């Protein structure tokens, strides 16, 4: 009786094992069938590629004071074989956001093209270490490419904000038009001296050292000079001795003294 019971149990277990094996095989085939169906029916979606090149932020590595505006700039590259679709953006995905900006639009890059992307940020109000993550995203919400990390050290004596302000002032100064100064111009001299210095620096084509304009401006006219000389000569000739006879006296000297007739 005991042997019959063992044989019956083995047969039941064997049948159950075969049934269980069939169920497992059927389940696996079902999963494979479902996966194959979705792979066949789903459209072929090409995911863009993006590689992080470097952080080109002005003052990178310096700490920043609390509640200070700054600009973070990254250099990225389209490392794929196709151009990016229109409407892509760099989007905040986690960690500390550093301000109210959570997305910046990025132009469509051609394959292997490199571009810089900047985000306006603001440091937290308390000192400490902070970090956040940003990623590229398509217009349909598909994230792609490397994760861009923002690691920020906030300190009271930080110099990042000042460094970026000085760089901004320098850039603005270099882009403004400047007045070209020639000759011996002295900003502290009177306007008359500067004018005379500029006129002395002018050279005529003949190499005489004086410009014709300078000659005409400062040299007296030949006719006027000749008239003045003739007038002076005439006045000296027309002097009458009789008209001055009453005003003249002859003085003689002797050994004893001086006598006037």
mmCIF file of C-alpha atoms in Angstrom:
data_model
loop_
_atom_site.group_PDB
_atom_site.id
_atom_site.type_symbol
_atom_site.label_atom_id
_atom_site.label_comp_id
_atom_site.label_asym_id
_atom_site.label_seq_id
_atom_site.Cartn_x
_atom_site.Cartn_y
_atom_site.Cartn_z
ATOM 1 C CA UNK A 1 0.000 0.000 0.000
ATOM 2 C CA UNK A 2 2.797 2.353 0.833
ATOM 3 C CA UNK A 3 4.548 1.615 -2.426
ATOM 4 C CA UNK A 4 1.348 2.233 -4.383
ATOM 5 C CA UNK A 5 0.903 5.575 -2.655
ATOM 6 C CA UNK A 6 4.466 6.635 -3.515
ATOM 7 C CA UNK A 7 4.019 5.642 -7.140
ATOM 8 C CA UNK A 8 0.750 7.571 -7.324
ATOM 9 C CA UNK A 9 2.390 10.632 -5.791
ATOM 10 C CA UNK A 10 5.265 10.505 -8.247
ATOM 11 C CA UNK A 11 2.847 10.312 -11.147
ATOM 12 C CA UNK A 12 0.858 13.278 -9.823
ATOM 13 C CA UNK A 13 4.029 15.318 -9.328
ATOM 14 C CA UNK A 14 5.248 14.378 -12.769
ATOM 15 C CA UNK A 15 1.995 15.457 -14.373
ATOM 16 C CA UNK A 16 1.975 18.659 -12.339
ATOM 17 C CA UNK A 17 5.571 19.401 -13.311
ATOM 18 C CA UNK A 18 4.777 18.915 -16.959
ATOM 19 C CA UNK A 19 1.768 21.188 -16.622
ATOM 20 C CA UNK A 20 3.832 23.796 -14.799
ATOM 21 C CA UNK A 21 6.517 23.572 -17.452
ATOM 22 C CA UNK A 22 3.945 24.115 -20.174
ATOM 23 C CA UNK A 23 2.581 27.159 -18.370
ATOM 24 C CA UNK A 24 6.064 28.650 -18.012
ATOM 25 C CA UNK A 25 6.845 28.049 -21.671
ATOM 26 C CA UNK A 26 3.522 29.549 -22.719
ATOM 27 C CA UNK A 27 4.124 32.618 -20.548
ATOM 28 C CA UNK A 28 7.579 33.135 -21.989
ATOM 29 C CA UNK A 29 6.276 32.787 -25.504
ATOM 30 C CA UNK A 30 3.511 35.250 -24.709
ATOM 31 C CA UNK A 31 5.991 37.855 -23.449
ATOM 32 C CA UNK A 32 8.144 37.362 -26.498
ATOM 33 C CA UNK A 33 5.127 37.633 -28.734
ATOM 34 C CA UNK A 34 3.989 40.850 -27.059
ATOM 35 C CA UNK A 35 7.471 42.339 -27.296
ATOM 36 C CA UNK A 36 7.756 41.394 -30.936
ATOM 37 C CA UNK A 37 4.359 42.929 -31.620
ATOM 38 C CA UNK A 38 5.285 46.272 -30.049
ATOM 39 C CA UNK A 39 8.648 46.287 -31.770
ATOM 40 C CA UNK A 40 6.981 45.753 -35.100
ATOM 41 C CA UNK A 41 4.096 48.174 -34.655
ATOM 42 C CA UNK A 42 5.931 51.025 -32.922
ATOM 43 C CA UNK A 43 7.462 53.727 -35.172
ATOM 44 C CA UNK A 44 11.206 53.985 -35.548
ATOM 45 C CA UNK A 45 12.149 56.960 -33.312
ATOM 46 C CA UNK A 46 15.603 58.450 -33.809
ATOM 47 C CA UNK A 47 16.961 59.825 -30.538
ATOM 48 C CA UNK A 48 19.304 62.836 -30.932
ATOM 49 C CA UNK A 49 22.814 62.686 -29.528
ATOM 50 C CA UNK A 50 24.541 65.302 -27.354
ATOM 51 C CA UNK A 51 27.967 65.314 -25.730
ATOM 52 C CA UNK A 52 29.102 67.694 -23.006
ATOM 53 C CA UNK A 53 32.405 69.313 -24.062
ATOM 54 C CA UNK A 54 33.414 71.670 -21.236
ATOM 55 C CA UNK A 55 32.282 74.303 -18.767
ATOM 56 C CA UNK A 56 33.236 77.728 -20.149
ATOM 57 C CA UNK A 57 31.645 79.809 -17.393
ATOM 58 C CA UNK A 58 33.572 83.035 -16.656
ATOM 59 C CA UNK A 59 35.143 82.552 -13.232
ATOM 60 C CA UNK A 60 34.531 78.804 -13.175
ATOM 61 C CA UNK A 61 35.754 77.246 -9.932
ATOM 62 C CA UNK A 62 35.314 80.387 -7.836
ATOM 63 C CA UNK A 63 32.780 80.621 -5.036
ATOM 64 C CA UNK A 64 29.904 83.086 -5.197
ATOM 65 C CA UNK A 65 28.240 85.260 -2.525
ATOM 66 C CA UNK A 66 24.642 84.536 -1.482
ATOM 67 C CA UNK A 67 21.777 86.045 -3.498
ATOM 68 C CA UNK A 68 24.009 86.969 -6.446
ATOM 69 C CA UNK A 69 23.117 86.855 -10.134
ATOM 70 C CA UNK A 70 25.508 84.944 -12.384
ATOM 71 C CA UNK A 71 25.596 83.235 -15.778
ATOM 72 C CA UNK A 72 26.451 79.581 -16.299
ATOM 73 C CA UNK A 73 27.759 78.615 -19.745
ATOM 74 C CA UNK A 74 28.393 75.142 -21.143
ATOM 75 C CA UNK A 75 29.867 73.995 -24.449
ATOM 76 C CA UNK A 76 27.938 71.129 -26.030
ATOM 77 C CA UNK A 77 28.190 69.175 -29.283
ATOM 78 C CA UNK A 78 25.842 67.273 -31.537
ATOM 79 C CA UNK A 79 27.761 64.004 -31.532
ATOM 80 C CA UNK A 80 25.241 62.160 -33.701
ATOM 81 C CA UNK A 81 24.940 61.622 -37.429
ATOM 82 C CA UNK A 82 21.731 63.633 -37.837
ATOM 83 C CA UNK A 83 20.789 67.231 -37.150
ATOM 84 C CA UNK A 84 18.770 68.000 -34.050
ATOM 85 C CA UNK A 85 15.046 68.458 -34.553
ATOM 86 C CA UNK A 86 13.633 71.968 -34.130
ATOM 87 C CA UNK A 87 12.383 73.052 -30.725
ATOM 88 C CA UNK A 88 15.015 71.380 -28.526
ATOM 89 C CA UNK A 89 15.936 72.959 -25.204
ATOM 90 C CA UNK A 90 18.202 72.585 -22.192
ATOM 91 C CA UNK A 91 15.973 71.772 -19.235
ATOM 92 C CA UNK A 92 16.354 71.578 -15.475
ATOM 93 C CA UNK A 93 15.726 68.001 -14.291
ATOM 94 C CA UNK A 94 16.787 67.745 -10.639
ATOM 95 C CA UNK A 95 18.657 69.089 -7.631
ATOM 96 C CA UNK A 96 18.905 72.827 -6.965
ATOM 97 C CA UNK A 97 17.454 75.051 -9.664
ATOM 98 C CA UNK A 98 19.329 78.322 -8.851
ATOM 99 C CA UNK A 99 16.668 80.861 -9.778
ATOM 100 C CA UNK A 100 13.408 80.867 -11.688
ATOM 101 C CA UNK A 101 14.786 79.831 -15.089
ATOM 102 C CA UNK A 102 14.116 76.142 -15.719
ATOM 103 C CA UNK A 103 14.566 75.959 -19.488
ATOM 104 C CA UNK A 104 16.470 77.689 -22.306
ATOM 105 C CA UNK A 105 15.864 77.120 -25.995
ATOM 106 C CA UNK A 106 18.756 75.776 -28.071
ATOM 107 C CA UNK A 107 19.062 76.057 -31.831
ATOM 108 C CA UNK A 108 19.175 72.934 -33.956
ATOM 109 C CA UNK A 109 22.788 71.822 -34.344
ATOM 110 C CA UNK A 110 24.163 70.046 -37.370
ATOM 111 C CA UNK A 111 26.142 66.797 -36.911
ATOM 112 C CA UNK A 112 29.406 67.409 -35.011
ATOM 113 C CA UNK A 113 28.549 71.097 -34.570
ATOM 114 C CA UNK A 114 29.535 72.775 -31.281
ATOM 115 C CA UNK A 115 27.688 75.591 -29.520
ATOM 116 C CA UNK A 116 27.666 77.410 -26.173
ATOM 117 C CA UNK A 117 24.518 77.481 -24.044
ATOM 118 C CA UNK A 118 24.105 80.013 -21.214
ATOM 119 C CA UNK A 119 21.607 80.090 -18.343
ATOM 120 C CA UNK A 120 20.914 83.067 -16.070
ATOM 121 C CA UNK A 121 21.041 81.868 -12.444
ATOM 122 C CA UNK A 122 20.954 83.198 -8.891
ATOM 123 C CA UNK A 123 22.861 81.772 -5.945
ATOM 124 C CA UNK A 124 20.983 80.565 -2.834
ATOM 125 C CA UNK A 125 20.588 82.845 0.176
ATOM 126 C CA UNK A 126 22.622 80.607 2.502
ATOM 127 C CA UNK A 127 26.256 79.561 2.305
ATOM 128 C CA UNK A 128 27.025 75.953 1.433
ATOM 129 C CA UNK A 129 27.523 73.490 -1.410
ATOM 130 C CA UNK A 130 24.715 73.041 -3.927
ATOM 131 C CA UNK A 131 24.193 70.928 -7.049
ATOM 132 C CA UNK A 132 21.679 70.603 -9.855
ATOM 133 C CA UNK A 133 21.229 68.664 -13.100
ATOM 134 C CA UNK A 134 20.229 69.790 -16.589
ATOM 135 C CA UNK A 135 19.551 67.782 -19.761
ATOM 136 C CA UNK A 136 18.683 68.354 -23.384
ATOM 137 C CA UNK A 137 15.049 67.694 -24.273
ATOM 138 C CA UNK A 138 13.086 67.524 -27.527
ATOM 139 C CA UNK A 139 9.813 69.308 -28.192
ATOM 140 C CA UNK A 140 7.971 66.021 -27.520
ATOM 141 C CA UNK A 141 9.542 65.607 -24.062
ATOM 142 C CA UNK A 142 12.246 63.075 -24.950
ATOM 143 C CA UNK A 143 15.447 63.609 -22.936
ATOM 144 C CA UNK A 144 18.760 62.833 -24.586
ATOM 145 C CA UNK A 145 22.495 63.336 -24.229
ATOM 146 C CA UNK A 146 24.821 63.728 -21.265
ATOM 147 C CA UNK A 147 23.642 65.048 -17.920
ATOM 148 C CA UNK A 148 25.056 68.519 -17.197
ATOM 149 C CA UNK A 149 25.887 69.098 -13.536
ATOM 150 C CA UNK A 150 25.919 72.436 -11.740
ATOM 151 C CA UNK A 151 28.047 72.340 -8.584
ATOM 152 C CA UNK A 152 28.106 75.663 -6.738
ATOM 153 C CA UNK A 153 29.991 76.821 -3.652
ATOM 154 C CA UNK A 154 28.216 79.723 -1.929
ATOM 155 C CA UNK A 155 30.424 81.803 0.385
ATOM 156 C CA UNK A 156 30.153 85.315 1.785
ATOM 157 C CA UNK A 157 33.498 86.345 0.275
ATOM 158 C CA UNK A 158 32.943 84.705 -3.108
ATOM 159 C CA UNK A 159 34.331 86.412 -6.209
ATOM 160 C CA UNK A 160 32.376 84.816 -9.057
ATOM 161 C CA UNK A 161 29.844 87.654 -9.304
ATOM 162 C CA UNK A 162 32.541 90.361 -9.274
ATOM 163 C CA UNK A 163 34.617 88.483 -11.848
ATOM 164 C CA UNK A 164 31.706 88.272 -14.262
ATOM 165 C CA UNK A 165 30.845 91.958 -13.755
ATOM 166 C CA UNK A 166 34.413 93.025 -14.530
ATOM 167 C CA UNK A 167 34.448 90.813 -17.612
ATOM 168 C CA UNK A 168 31.167 92.372 -18.744
ATOM 169 C CA UNK A 169 32.553 95.910 -18.301
ATOM 170 C CA UNK A 170 35.697 95.008 -20.255
ATOM 171 C CA UNK A 171 33.673 93.546 -23.100
ATOM 172 C CA UNK A 172 31.422 96.606 -23.245
ATOM 173 C CA UNK A 173 34.420 98.966 -23.243
ATOM 174 C CA UNK A 174 36.165 97.099 -26.048
ATOM 175 C CA UNK A 175 33.053 97.129 -28.235
ATOM 176 C CA UNK A 176 32.479 100.901 -27.954
ATOM 177 C CA UNK A 177 33.948 103.148 -30.705
ATOM 178 C CA UNK A 178 37.023 105.128 -29.644
ATOM 179 C CA UNK A 179 38.201 108.543 -30.858
ATOM 180 C CA UNK A 180 41.466 108.289 -32.744
ATOM 181 C CA UNK A 181 44.013 110.798 -31.424
ATOM 182 C CA UNK A 182 46.851 111.816 -33.723
ATOM 183 C CA UNK A 183 49.834 114.078 -33.295
ATOM 184 C CA UNK A 184 51.035 115.571 -30.029
ATOM 185 C CA UNK A 185 47.582 115.786 -28.523
ATOM 186 C CA UNK A 186 47.631 116.617 -24.819
ATOM 187 C CA UNK A 187 44.286 116.145 -23.044
ATOM 188 C CA UNK A 188 45.398 118.479 -20.233
ATOM 189 C CA UNK A 189 46.560 121.356 -22.473
ATOM 190 C CA UNK A 190 44.441 124.316 -23.561
ATOM 191 C CA UNK A 191 42.568 124.022 -26.884
ATOM 192 C CA UNK A 192 44.749 126.768 -28.416
ATOM 193 C CA UNK A 193 47.971 124.871 -27.715
ATOM 194 C CA UNK A 194 46.535 121.665 -29.105
ATOM 195 C CA UNK A 195 45.476 123.522 -32.256
ATOM 196 C CA UNK A 196 48.946 124.975 -32.740
ATOM 197 C CA UNK A 197 50.515 121.552 -32.174
ATOM 198 C CA UNK A 198 48.224 119.969 -34.754
ATOM 199 C CA UNK A 199 49.051 122.690 -37.287
ATOM 200 C CA UNK A 200 52.786 122.186 -36.788
ATOM 201 C CA UNK A 201 52.365 118.466 -37.443
ATOM 202 C CA UNK A 202 50.710 119.074 -40.814
ATOM 203 C CA UNK A 203 53.101 118.652 -43.777
ATOM 204 C CA UNK A 204 52.626 119.963 -47.301
ATOM 205 C CA UNK A 205 53.416 117.763 -50.315
ATOM 206 C CA UNK A 206 56.594 119.768 -51.101
ATOM 207 C CA UNK A 207 58.124 118.918 -47.747
ATOM 208 C CA UNK A 208 58.508 122.570 -46.630
ATOM 209 C CA UNK A 209 57.311 121.667 -43.182
ATOM 210 C CA UNK A 210 54.322 124.033 -43.124
ATOM 211 C CA UNK A 211 50.923 123.480 -44.611
ATOM 212 C CA UNK A 212 49.513 125.991 -47.039
ATOM 213 C CA UNK A 213 46.471 126.392 -44.801
ATOM 214 C CA UNK A 214 48.696 127.318 -41.899
ATOM 215 C CA UNK A 215 50.503 129.863 -44.067
ATOM 216 C CA UNK A 216 47.322 131.487 -45.257
ATOM 217 C CA UNK A 217 45.924 131.604 -41.766
ATOM 218 C CA UNK A 218 48.829 133.054 -39.793
ATOM 219 C CA UNK A 219 51.105 134.817 -42.345
ATOM 220 C CA UNK A 220 50.190 138.465 -43.163
ATOM 221 C CA UNK A 221 49.180 139.320 -46.695
ATOM 222 C CA UNK A 222 52.025 140.690 -48.898
ATOM 223 C CA UNK A 223 50.050 143.793 -49.944
ATOM 224 C CA UNK A 224 49.169 144.693 -46.388
ATOM 225 C CA UNK A 225 52.808 144.348 -45.234
ATOM 226 C CA UNK A 226 54.064 146.553 -48.078
ATOM 227 C CA UNK A 227 51.433 149.203 -47.310
ATOM 228 C CA UNK A 228 52.418 149.289 -43.655
ATOM 229 C CA UNK A 229 56.100 149.707 -44.566
ATOM 230 C CA UNK A 230 55.356 152.558 -47.019
ATOM 231 C CA UNK A 231 53.178 154.323 -44.468
ATOM 232 C CA UNK A 232 55.913 154.122 -41.853
ATOM 233 C CA UNK A 233 58.543 155.425 -44.298
ATOM 234 C CA UNK A 234 56.298 158.304 -45.384
ATOM 235 C CA UNK A 235 55.648 159.367 -41.825
ATOM 236 C CA UNK A 236 59.352 159.426 -41.067
ATOM 237 C CA UNK A 237 60.127 161.536 -44.180
ATOM 238 C CA UNK A 238 57.320 164.057 -43.658
ATOM 239 C CA UNK A 239 58.508 165.036 -40.237
ATOM 240 C CA UNK A 240 59.119 168.782 -40.312
ATOM 241 C CA UNK A 241 62.098 170.162 -38.339
ATOM 242 C CA UNK A 242 60.237 173.414 -37.794
ATOM 243 C CA UNK A 243 57.343 171.662 -36.158
ATOM 244 C CA UNK A 244 59.639 170.322 -33.493
ATOM 245 C CA UNK A 245 62.009 173.283 -33.168
ATOM 246 C CA UNK A 246 60.378 174.554 -30.045
ATOM 247 C CA UNK A 247 60.747 171.226 -28.364
ATOM 248 C CA UNK A 248 64.459 170.775 -29.121
ATOM 249 C CA UNK A 249 67.381 172.162 -27.132
ATOM 250 C CA UNK A 250 71.142 171.851 -27.577
ATOM 251 C CA UNK A 251 73.118 170.701 -24.604
ATOM 252 C CA UNK A 252 76.861 171.410 -24.374
ATOM 253 C CA UNK A 253 79.342 170.053 -21.909
ATOM 254 C CA UNK A 254 82.426 171.774 -20.514
ATOM 255 C CA UNK A 255 84.961 171.043 -17.908
ATOM 256 C CA UNK A 256 83.288 173.372 -15.397
ATOM 257 C CA UNK A 257 79.707 172.358 -15.866
ATOM 258 C CA UNK A 258 76.765 172.055 -18.138
ATOM 259 C CA UNK A 259 75.197 175.167 -19.794
ATOM 260 C CA UNK A 260 72.080 175.562 -21.808
ATOM 261 C CA UNK A 261 71.962 178.448 -24.316
#
